[in-house]
């Protein structure tokens, strides 16, 4: 049976995978998210970005599986809730990937789809909304859920759950303001939740589950 230490290291690696693939996908798409006037990358860029977002979704589900394994004995509710929310986040991301692909290619061909500008704009808009709803408004909930568990159980240094407890609501409030049209995207608002996941990833790789789990 795989040890908790090994599972934790896999989890840390998967957290890093989600960050690399998410940033890489945005760059390959041409930085299209939330910028209606930004040109979308060409066929190869979009297809490569889609592959990265598929890997992102798999990495997200993988982190949910790992956390479920590590915390289920201490809190079945936290374990199941985190896995469910991470799976939901990944599902929304994949829905966004599917909306972009028709803009640049038909399956099994290199023929341009030739969609009308209005259709293209609508599909890009759907992708923007999936980006907002998935990473933007689901992440705060699973972040706070896991951070609360880590704070109570003292399985990590205290600063790690603090980053989650602060970062989750901050990024959620920012994305809710964007959704309602009160604000543009504020990248600095995502810094605490970014540090939360990076710190947790490093801890999982360096120290495993700190004696927890099975």
Steps between C-alpha positions, in 0.01 A plus 500: 500500500633845409616691808349834602842660451514391137140605437572841653799551271285418200252757625766768525613426148144518370450842661806626313366342180175696532687830523735431210221382269258781589756774431626323189149466358425872539825590324436258215145627454643848461390628840138490383323470835292807592639701208235510231721698264812283547572291190470126548810301410510291184399138460816348646503736798139431591534123457814500716326713762207258498734208567646689795153574637409133473813420701400777740160339555659160560746656745216671686311173540825334602552748785146427614568126505824548693347729763209258535746220574698707750218650707213251475574331833496829691217668308293310248295812430807705411644220288181440301416870471846592372499219244150594380583870464829432321319266260235766437773759432668269250169429326433870448852550361452215251170652388692819423761309299230349281357844417834628366592206280230563232657842439817352350439145381266221407570153646750294298562775245704815456213679329404837648143484636411833340264612776338839480646778718192509723526127569871529572440784745229300678722193539784709638258660743390157625865410560553822696201418719617146568838642603324735741264242647749211524831631634335826609195407706545132588862524619412724801267235642738204488786722615318607815372145561848349500662795679248469786587132536874570503456779755303275736718193455834688517646268237691783332670821616235754595587744223386253232133482603507874575592562135204287395257660743601845374559419135180305438258780597715767335514330161132407530399860571711628212349255251149569627561871440621418147191285442267782607686760298634700795868442432757384249724203577752588772791254472641598841183369667600148395842517668393362844320199354796441264736503799261268686519233231874538446569482875277195535670335202847556645387369839349186347818427307736578790309359796225282359177494696694559824395174648138524403295272282537125453 
